[in-house]
CSV table of C-alpha atoms in Angstrom, one decimal:
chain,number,residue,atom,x,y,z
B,1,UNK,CA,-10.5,19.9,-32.9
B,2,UNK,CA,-12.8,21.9,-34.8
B,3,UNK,CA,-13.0,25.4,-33.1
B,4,UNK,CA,-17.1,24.9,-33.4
B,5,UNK,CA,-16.7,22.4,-30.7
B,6,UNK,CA,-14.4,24.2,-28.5
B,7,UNK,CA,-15.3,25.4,-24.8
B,8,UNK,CA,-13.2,28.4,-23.7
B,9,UNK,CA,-12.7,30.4,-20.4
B,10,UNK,CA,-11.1,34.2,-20.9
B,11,UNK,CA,-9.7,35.8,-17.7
B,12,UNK,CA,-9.9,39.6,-18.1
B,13,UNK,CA,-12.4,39.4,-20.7
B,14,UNK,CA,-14.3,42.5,-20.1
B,15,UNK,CA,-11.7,45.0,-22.4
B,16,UNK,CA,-8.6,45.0,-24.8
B,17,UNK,CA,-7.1,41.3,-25.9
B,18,UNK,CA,-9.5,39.6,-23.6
B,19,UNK,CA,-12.7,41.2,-25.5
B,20,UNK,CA,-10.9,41.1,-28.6
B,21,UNK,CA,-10.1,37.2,-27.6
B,22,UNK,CA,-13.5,36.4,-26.8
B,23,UNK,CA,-15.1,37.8,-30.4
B,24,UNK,CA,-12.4,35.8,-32.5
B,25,UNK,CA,-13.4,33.0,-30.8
B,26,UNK,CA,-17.4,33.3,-31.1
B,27,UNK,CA,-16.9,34.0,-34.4
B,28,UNK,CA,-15.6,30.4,-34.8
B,29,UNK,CA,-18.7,29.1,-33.2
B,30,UNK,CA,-16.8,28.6,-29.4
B,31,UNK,CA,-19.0,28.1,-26.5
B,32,UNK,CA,-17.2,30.5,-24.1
B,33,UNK,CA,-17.3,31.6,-20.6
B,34,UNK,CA,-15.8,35.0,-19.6
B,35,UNK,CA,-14.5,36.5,-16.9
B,36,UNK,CA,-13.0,39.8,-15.1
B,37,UNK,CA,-13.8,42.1,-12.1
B,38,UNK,CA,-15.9,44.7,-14.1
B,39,UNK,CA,-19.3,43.6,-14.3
B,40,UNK,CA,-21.0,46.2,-16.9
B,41,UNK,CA,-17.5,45.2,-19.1
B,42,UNK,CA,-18.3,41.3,-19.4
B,43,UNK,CA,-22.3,42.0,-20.4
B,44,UNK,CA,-21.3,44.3,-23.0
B,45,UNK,CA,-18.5,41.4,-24.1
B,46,UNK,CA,-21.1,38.8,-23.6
B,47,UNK,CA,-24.1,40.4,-25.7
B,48,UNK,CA,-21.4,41.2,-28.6
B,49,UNK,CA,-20.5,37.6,-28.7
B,50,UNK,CA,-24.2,36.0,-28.7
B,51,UNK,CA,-24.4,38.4,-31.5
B,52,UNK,CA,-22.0,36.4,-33.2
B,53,UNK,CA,-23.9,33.5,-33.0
B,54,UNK,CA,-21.8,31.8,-30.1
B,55,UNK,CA,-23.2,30.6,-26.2
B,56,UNK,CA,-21.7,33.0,-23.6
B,57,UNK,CA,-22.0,33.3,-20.4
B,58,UNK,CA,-20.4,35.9,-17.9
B,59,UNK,CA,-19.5,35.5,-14.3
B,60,UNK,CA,-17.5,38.3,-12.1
B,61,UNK,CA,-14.8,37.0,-10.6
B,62,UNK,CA,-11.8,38.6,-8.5
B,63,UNK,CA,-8.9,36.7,-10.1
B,64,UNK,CA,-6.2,37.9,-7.3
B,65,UNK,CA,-8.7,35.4,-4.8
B,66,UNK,CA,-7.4,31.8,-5.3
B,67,UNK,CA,-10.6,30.5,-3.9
B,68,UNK,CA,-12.9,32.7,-5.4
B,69,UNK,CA,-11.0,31.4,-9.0
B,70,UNK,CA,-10.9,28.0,-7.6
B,71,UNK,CA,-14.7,28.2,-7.3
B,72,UNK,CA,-15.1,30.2,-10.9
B,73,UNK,CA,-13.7,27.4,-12.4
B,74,UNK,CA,-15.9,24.9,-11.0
B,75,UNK,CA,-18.6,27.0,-12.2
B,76,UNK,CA,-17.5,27.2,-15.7
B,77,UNK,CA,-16.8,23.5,-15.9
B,78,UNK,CA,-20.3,23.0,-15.5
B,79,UNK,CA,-21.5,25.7,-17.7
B,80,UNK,CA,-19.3,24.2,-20.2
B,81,UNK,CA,-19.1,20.8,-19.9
B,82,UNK,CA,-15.1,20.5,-20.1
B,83,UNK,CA,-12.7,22.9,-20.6
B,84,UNK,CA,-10.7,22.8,-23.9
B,85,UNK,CA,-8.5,26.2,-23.4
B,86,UNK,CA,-8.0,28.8,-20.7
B,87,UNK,CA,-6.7,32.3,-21.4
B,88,UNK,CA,-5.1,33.3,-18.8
B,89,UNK,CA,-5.0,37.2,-19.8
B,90,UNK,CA,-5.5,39.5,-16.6
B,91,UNK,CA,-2.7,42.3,-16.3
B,92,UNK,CA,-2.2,46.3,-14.9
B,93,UNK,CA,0.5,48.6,-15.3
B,94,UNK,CA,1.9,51.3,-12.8
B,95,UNK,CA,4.4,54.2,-14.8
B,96,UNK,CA,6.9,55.6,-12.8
B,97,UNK,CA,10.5,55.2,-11.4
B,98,UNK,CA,11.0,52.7,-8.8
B,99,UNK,CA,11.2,54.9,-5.6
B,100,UNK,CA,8.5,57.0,-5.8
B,101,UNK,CA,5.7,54.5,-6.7
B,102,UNK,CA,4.3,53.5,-3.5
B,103,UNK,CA,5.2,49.9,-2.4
B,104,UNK,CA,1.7,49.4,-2.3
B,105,UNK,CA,1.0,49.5,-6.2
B,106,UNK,CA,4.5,47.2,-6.5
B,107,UNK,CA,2.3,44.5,-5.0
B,108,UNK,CA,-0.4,45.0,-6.5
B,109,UNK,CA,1.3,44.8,-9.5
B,110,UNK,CA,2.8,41.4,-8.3
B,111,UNK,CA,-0.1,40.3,-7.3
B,112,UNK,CA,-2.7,41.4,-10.6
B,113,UNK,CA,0.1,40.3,-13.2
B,114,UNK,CA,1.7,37.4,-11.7
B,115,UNK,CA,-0.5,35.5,-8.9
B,116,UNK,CA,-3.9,35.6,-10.9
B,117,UNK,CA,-2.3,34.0,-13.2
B,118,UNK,CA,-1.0,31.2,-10.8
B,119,UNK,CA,-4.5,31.1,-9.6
B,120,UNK,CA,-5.7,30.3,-13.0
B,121,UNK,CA,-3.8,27.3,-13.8
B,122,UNK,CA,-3.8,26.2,-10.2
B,123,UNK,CA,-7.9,26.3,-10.7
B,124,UNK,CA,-7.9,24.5,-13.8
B,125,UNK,CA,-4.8,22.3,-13.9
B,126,UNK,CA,-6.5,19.5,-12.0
B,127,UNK,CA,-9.5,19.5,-14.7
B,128,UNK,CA,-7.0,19.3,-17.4
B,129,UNK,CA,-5.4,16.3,-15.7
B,130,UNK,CA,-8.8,14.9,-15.2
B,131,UNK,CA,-9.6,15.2,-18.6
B,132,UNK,CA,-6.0,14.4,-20.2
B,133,UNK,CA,-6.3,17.2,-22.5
B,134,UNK,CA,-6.3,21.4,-22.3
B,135,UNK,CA,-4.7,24.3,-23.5
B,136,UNK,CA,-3.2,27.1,-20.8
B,137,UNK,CA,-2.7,30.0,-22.9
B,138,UNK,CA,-0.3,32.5,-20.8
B,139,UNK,CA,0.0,36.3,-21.6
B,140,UNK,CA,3.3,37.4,-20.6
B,141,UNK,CA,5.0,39.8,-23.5
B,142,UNK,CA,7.8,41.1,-24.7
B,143,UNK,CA,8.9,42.8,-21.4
B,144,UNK,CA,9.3,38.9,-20.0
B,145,UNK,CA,12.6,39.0,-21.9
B,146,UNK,CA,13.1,43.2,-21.9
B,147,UNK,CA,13.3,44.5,-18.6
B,148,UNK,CA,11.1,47.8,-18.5
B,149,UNK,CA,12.5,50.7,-17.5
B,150,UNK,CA,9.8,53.1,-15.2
B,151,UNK,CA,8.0,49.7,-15.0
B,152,UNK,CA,10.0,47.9,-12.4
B,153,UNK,CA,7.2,45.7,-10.6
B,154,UNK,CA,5.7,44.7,-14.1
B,155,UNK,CA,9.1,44.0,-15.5
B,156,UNK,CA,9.3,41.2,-12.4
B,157,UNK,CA,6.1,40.1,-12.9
B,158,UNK,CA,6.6,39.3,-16.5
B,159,UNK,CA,10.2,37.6,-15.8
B,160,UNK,CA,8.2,35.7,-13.3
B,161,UNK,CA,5.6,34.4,-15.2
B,162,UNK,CA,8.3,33.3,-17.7
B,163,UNK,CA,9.8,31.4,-15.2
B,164,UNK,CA,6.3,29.9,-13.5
B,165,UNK,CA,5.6,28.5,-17.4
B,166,UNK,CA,8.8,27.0,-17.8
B,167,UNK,CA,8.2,25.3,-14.5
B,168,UNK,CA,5.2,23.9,-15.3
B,169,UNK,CA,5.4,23.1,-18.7
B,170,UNK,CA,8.6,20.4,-17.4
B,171,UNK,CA,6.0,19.3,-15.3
B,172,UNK,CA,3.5,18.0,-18.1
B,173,UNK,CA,6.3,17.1,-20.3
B,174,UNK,CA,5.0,13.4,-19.6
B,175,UNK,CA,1.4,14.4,-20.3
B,176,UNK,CA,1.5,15.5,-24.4
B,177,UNK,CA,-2.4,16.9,-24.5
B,178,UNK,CA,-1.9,19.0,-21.8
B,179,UNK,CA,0.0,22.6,-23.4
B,180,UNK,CA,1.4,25.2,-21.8
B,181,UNK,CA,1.4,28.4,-24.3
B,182,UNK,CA,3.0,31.0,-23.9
B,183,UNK,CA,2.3,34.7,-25.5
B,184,UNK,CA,4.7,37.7,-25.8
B,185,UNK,CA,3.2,40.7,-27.7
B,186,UNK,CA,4.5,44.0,-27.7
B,187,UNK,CA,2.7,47.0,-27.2
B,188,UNK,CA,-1.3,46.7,-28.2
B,189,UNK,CA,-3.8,49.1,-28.5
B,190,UNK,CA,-5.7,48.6,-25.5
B,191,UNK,CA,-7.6,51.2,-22.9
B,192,UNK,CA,-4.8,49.9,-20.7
B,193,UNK,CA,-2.7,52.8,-20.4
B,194,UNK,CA,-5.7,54.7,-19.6
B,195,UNK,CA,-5.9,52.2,-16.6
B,196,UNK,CA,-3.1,51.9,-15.8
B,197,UNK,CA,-1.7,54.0,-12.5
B,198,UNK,CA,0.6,56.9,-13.2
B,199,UNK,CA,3.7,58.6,-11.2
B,200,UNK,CA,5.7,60.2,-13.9
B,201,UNK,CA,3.5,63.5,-14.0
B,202,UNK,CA,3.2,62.8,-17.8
B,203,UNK,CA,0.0,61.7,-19.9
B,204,UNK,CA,0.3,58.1,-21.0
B,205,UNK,CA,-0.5,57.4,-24.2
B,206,UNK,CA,-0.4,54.6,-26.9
B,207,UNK,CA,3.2,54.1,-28.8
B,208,UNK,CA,3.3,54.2,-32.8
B,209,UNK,CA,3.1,50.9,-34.2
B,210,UNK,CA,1.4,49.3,-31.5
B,211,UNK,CA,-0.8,46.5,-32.2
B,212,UNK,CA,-4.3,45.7,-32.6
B,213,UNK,CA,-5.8,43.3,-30.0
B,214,UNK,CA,-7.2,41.6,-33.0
B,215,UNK,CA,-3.9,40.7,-34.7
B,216,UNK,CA,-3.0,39.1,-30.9
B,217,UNK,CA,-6.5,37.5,-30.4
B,218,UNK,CA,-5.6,35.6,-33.8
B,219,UNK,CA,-2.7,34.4,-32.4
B,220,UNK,CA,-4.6,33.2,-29.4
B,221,UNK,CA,-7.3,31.4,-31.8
B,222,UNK,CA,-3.9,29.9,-33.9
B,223,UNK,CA,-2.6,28.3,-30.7
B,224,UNK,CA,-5.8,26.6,-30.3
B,225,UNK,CA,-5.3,25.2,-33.4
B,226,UNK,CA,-1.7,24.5,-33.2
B,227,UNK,CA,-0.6,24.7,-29.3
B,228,UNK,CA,3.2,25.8,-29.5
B,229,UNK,CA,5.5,26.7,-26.0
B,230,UNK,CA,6.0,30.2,-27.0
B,231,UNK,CA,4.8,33.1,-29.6
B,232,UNK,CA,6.3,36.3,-30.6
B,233,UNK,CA,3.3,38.7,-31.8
B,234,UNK,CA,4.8,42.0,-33.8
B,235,UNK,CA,7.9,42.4,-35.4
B,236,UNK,CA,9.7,43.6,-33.1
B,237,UNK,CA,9.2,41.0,-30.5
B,238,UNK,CA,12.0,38.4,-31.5
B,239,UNK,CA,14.3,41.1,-32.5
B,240,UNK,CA,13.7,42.5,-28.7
B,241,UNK,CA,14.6,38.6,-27.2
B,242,UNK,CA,17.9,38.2,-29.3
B,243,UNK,CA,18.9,41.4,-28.5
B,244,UNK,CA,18.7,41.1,-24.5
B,245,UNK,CA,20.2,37.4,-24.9
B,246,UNK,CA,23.3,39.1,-26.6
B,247,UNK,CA,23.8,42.4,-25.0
B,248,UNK,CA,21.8,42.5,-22.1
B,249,UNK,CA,20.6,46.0,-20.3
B,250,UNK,CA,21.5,47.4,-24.0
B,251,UNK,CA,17.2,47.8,-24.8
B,252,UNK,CA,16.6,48.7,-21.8
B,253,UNK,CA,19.7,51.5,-20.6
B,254,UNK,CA,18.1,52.8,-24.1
B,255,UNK,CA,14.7,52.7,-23.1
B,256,UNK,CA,15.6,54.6,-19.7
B,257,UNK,CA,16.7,57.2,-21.7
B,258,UNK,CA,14.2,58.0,-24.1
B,259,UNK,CA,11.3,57.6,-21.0
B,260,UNK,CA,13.2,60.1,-18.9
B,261,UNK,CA,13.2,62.6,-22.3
B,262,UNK,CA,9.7,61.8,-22.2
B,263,UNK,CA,8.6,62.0,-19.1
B,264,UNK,CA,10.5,66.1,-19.4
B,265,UNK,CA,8.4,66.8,-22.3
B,266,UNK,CA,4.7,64.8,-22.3
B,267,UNK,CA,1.8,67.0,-21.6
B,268,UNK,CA,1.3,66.9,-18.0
B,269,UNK,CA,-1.2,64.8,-16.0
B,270,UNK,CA,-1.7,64.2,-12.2
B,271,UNK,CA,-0.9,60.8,-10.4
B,272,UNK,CA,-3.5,58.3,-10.8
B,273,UNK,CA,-4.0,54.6,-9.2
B,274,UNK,CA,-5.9,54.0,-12.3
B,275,UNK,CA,-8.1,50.7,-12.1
B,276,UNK,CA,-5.2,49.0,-10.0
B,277,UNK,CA,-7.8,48.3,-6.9
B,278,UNK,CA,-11.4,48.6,-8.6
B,279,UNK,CA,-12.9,48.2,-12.2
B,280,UNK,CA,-13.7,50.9,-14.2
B,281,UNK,CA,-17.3,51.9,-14.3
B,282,UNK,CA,-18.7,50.7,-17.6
B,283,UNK,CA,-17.4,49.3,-20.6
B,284,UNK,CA,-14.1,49.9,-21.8
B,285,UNK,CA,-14.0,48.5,-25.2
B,286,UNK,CA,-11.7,46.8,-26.9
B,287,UNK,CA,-9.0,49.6,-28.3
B,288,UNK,CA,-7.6,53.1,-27.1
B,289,UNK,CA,-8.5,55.2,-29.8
B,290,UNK,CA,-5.1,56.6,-29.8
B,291,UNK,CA,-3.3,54.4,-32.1
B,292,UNK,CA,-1.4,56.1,-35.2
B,293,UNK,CA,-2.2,55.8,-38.8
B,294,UNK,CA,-1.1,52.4,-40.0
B,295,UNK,CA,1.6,54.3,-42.3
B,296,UNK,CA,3.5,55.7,-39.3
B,297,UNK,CA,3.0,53.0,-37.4
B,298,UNK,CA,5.1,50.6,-39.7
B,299,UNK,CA,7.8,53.3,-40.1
B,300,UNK,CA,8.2,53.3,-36.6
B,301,UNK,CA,8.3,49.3,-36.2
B,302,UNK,CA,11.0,49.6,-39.2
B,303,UNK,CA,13.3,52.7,-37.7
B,304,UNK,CA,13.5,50.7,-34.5
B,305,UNK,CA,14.0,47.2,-35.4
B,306,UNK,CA,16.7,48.7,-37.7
B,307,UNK,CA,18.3,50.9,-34.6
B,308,UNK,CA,18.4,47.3,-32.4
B,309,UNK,CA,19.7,45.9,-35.1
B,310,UNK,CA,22.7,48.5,-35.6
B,311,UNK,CA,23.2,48.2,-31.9
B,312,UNK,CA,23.1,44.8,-31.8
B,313,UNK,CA,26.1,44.8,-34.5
B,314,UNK,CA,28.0,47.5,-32.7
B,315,UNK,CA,27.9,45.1,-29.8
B,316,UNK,CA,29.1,42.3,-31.2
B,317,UNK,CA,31.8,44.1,-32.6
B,318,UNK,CA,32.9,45.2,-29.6
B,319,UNK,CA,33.2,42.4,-28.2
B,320,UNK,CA,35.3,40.5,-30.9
B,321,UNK,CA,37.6,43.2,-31.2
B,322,UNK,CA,38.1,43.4,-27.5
């Protein structure tokens, strides 16, 4: 298919990978139609793609409401005609160690990362089976094979929409133009840590090396092109999968322990619910602002692929000589 001729929805389109997504793909000449909770987000989204020459149309939708998706769907079907690909891309983070983040913001975690994107395919499943064609794109990452230390509710999520893909993709293995896609980036310079809600009395900020939303929109844009089951964005992703399949709870003991060093010496900040239950006011944009000089960005990608790797050795070695 020629991406000219594509129609595309975007869930949690009005910031970061979702905005990012929805450019690359009115660049190509896409018709689109975008969604998120954060009304003044989507216009600003929208205008930038007509801009690029491509129909857009935006329409606020809550995607933790099944029926209020169910009925988004509808609506974009009809704005578009049929619906060729679906990026299912809503997400939120809460920081913190296990027992002293309120229960509460567990389920909404659950719930933001996990059921929306249930909802989504449940919404537009039956169109693709109508129509005998579609591509589901699902945004996991690389914490759906790396549990996440201080991130215990996302860390589930993720597992479980690794799991929910799986499921549904041996589902359509009898129906060969309907895809199930799934994504796993690492960390990407989005405003989501600034969203994100906070219990570690720390400031969040942006890792070095992280990516750029556009470098994982392109991979969205490629899997129109080429649907595949799964796709590692950033070198360290695969390295982070082979590593939990050999020596699992090695990345993450690791992790535990540089976030606790972290969370001693960070600059402090006070605990925040972030946009967990309501949208920021205005636009967010597409990036952080925070992300390090390409330079130290790639060293850092280097020193710790090279550190799994060593550990990775060290464990194996272990285990032959025991």
């Amino acid at each position: 298919m020629k991406l000219s001729n594509i129609r595309v929805v975007i869930m949690g389109a009005s910031s970061g990978i979702g905005a990012a997504t929805a450019l690359a793909f009115a660049r190509e000449g896409a018709q689109l139609v975008l969604g998120a909770r954060g009304k003044e987000g989507l216009d600003e989204v929208v205008q930038r793609c007509r801009q690029a020459g491509a129909r857009a149309e935006a329409l606020v939708v809550d995607a933790v409401d099944a029926d209020a998706v169910a009925a988004f769907a509808r609506e974009a079907r009809a704005i578009l005609g049929r619906i060729d690909l679906w990026f299912s891309n809503v997400g939120a983070g809460v920081v913190g160690k296990y027992a002293e983040v309120p229960m509460s913001d567990h389920r909404r975690i659950i719930e933001t990362n996990l059921i929306t994107h249930m909802n989504d395919a449940h919404a537009v499943m039956p169109i693709f089976l109508e129509q005998d064609h579609g591509v589901w794109v699902n945004m996991i990452s690389a914490g759906g094979f790396v549990a996440s230390p201080y991130a215990a509710a996302y860390a589930a999520s993720k597992y479980g929409l690794r799991g929910f893909s799986e499921a549904l993709r041996a589902e359509l293995v009898k129906r060969p133009h309907i895809r199930v896609c799934d994504l796993y980036p690492t960390f990407v310079d989005t405003p989501g840590m600034r969203h994100a809600a906070n219990y570690t009395g720390a400031r969040l900020s942006i890792p070095p090396g992280a990516l750029t939303p556009e470098k994982v929109a392109a991979a969205v844009v490629g899997l129109a092109r080429h649907p595949r089951d799964s796709t590692a964005v950033g070198a360290p992703a695969s390295l982070f999968r082979l590593g939990n399949a050999v020596a699992p709870n090695l990345l993450a003991a690791g992790m535990n322990r540089f976030l606790d060093g972290w969370a001693r010496r960070a600059e402090r900040a006070p605990d925040t619910v972030g946009t967990l239950y309501a949208p920021q006011h205005g636009a967010s944009g597409i990036h952080s602002g925070e992300r390090r000089p390409e330079g130290r960005g790639n060293k850092a990608l280097l020193l710790g692929a090279t550190a799994l790797l060593a550990a990775l050795g060290t464990q194996l070695w272990r285990r032959r000589s025991a």
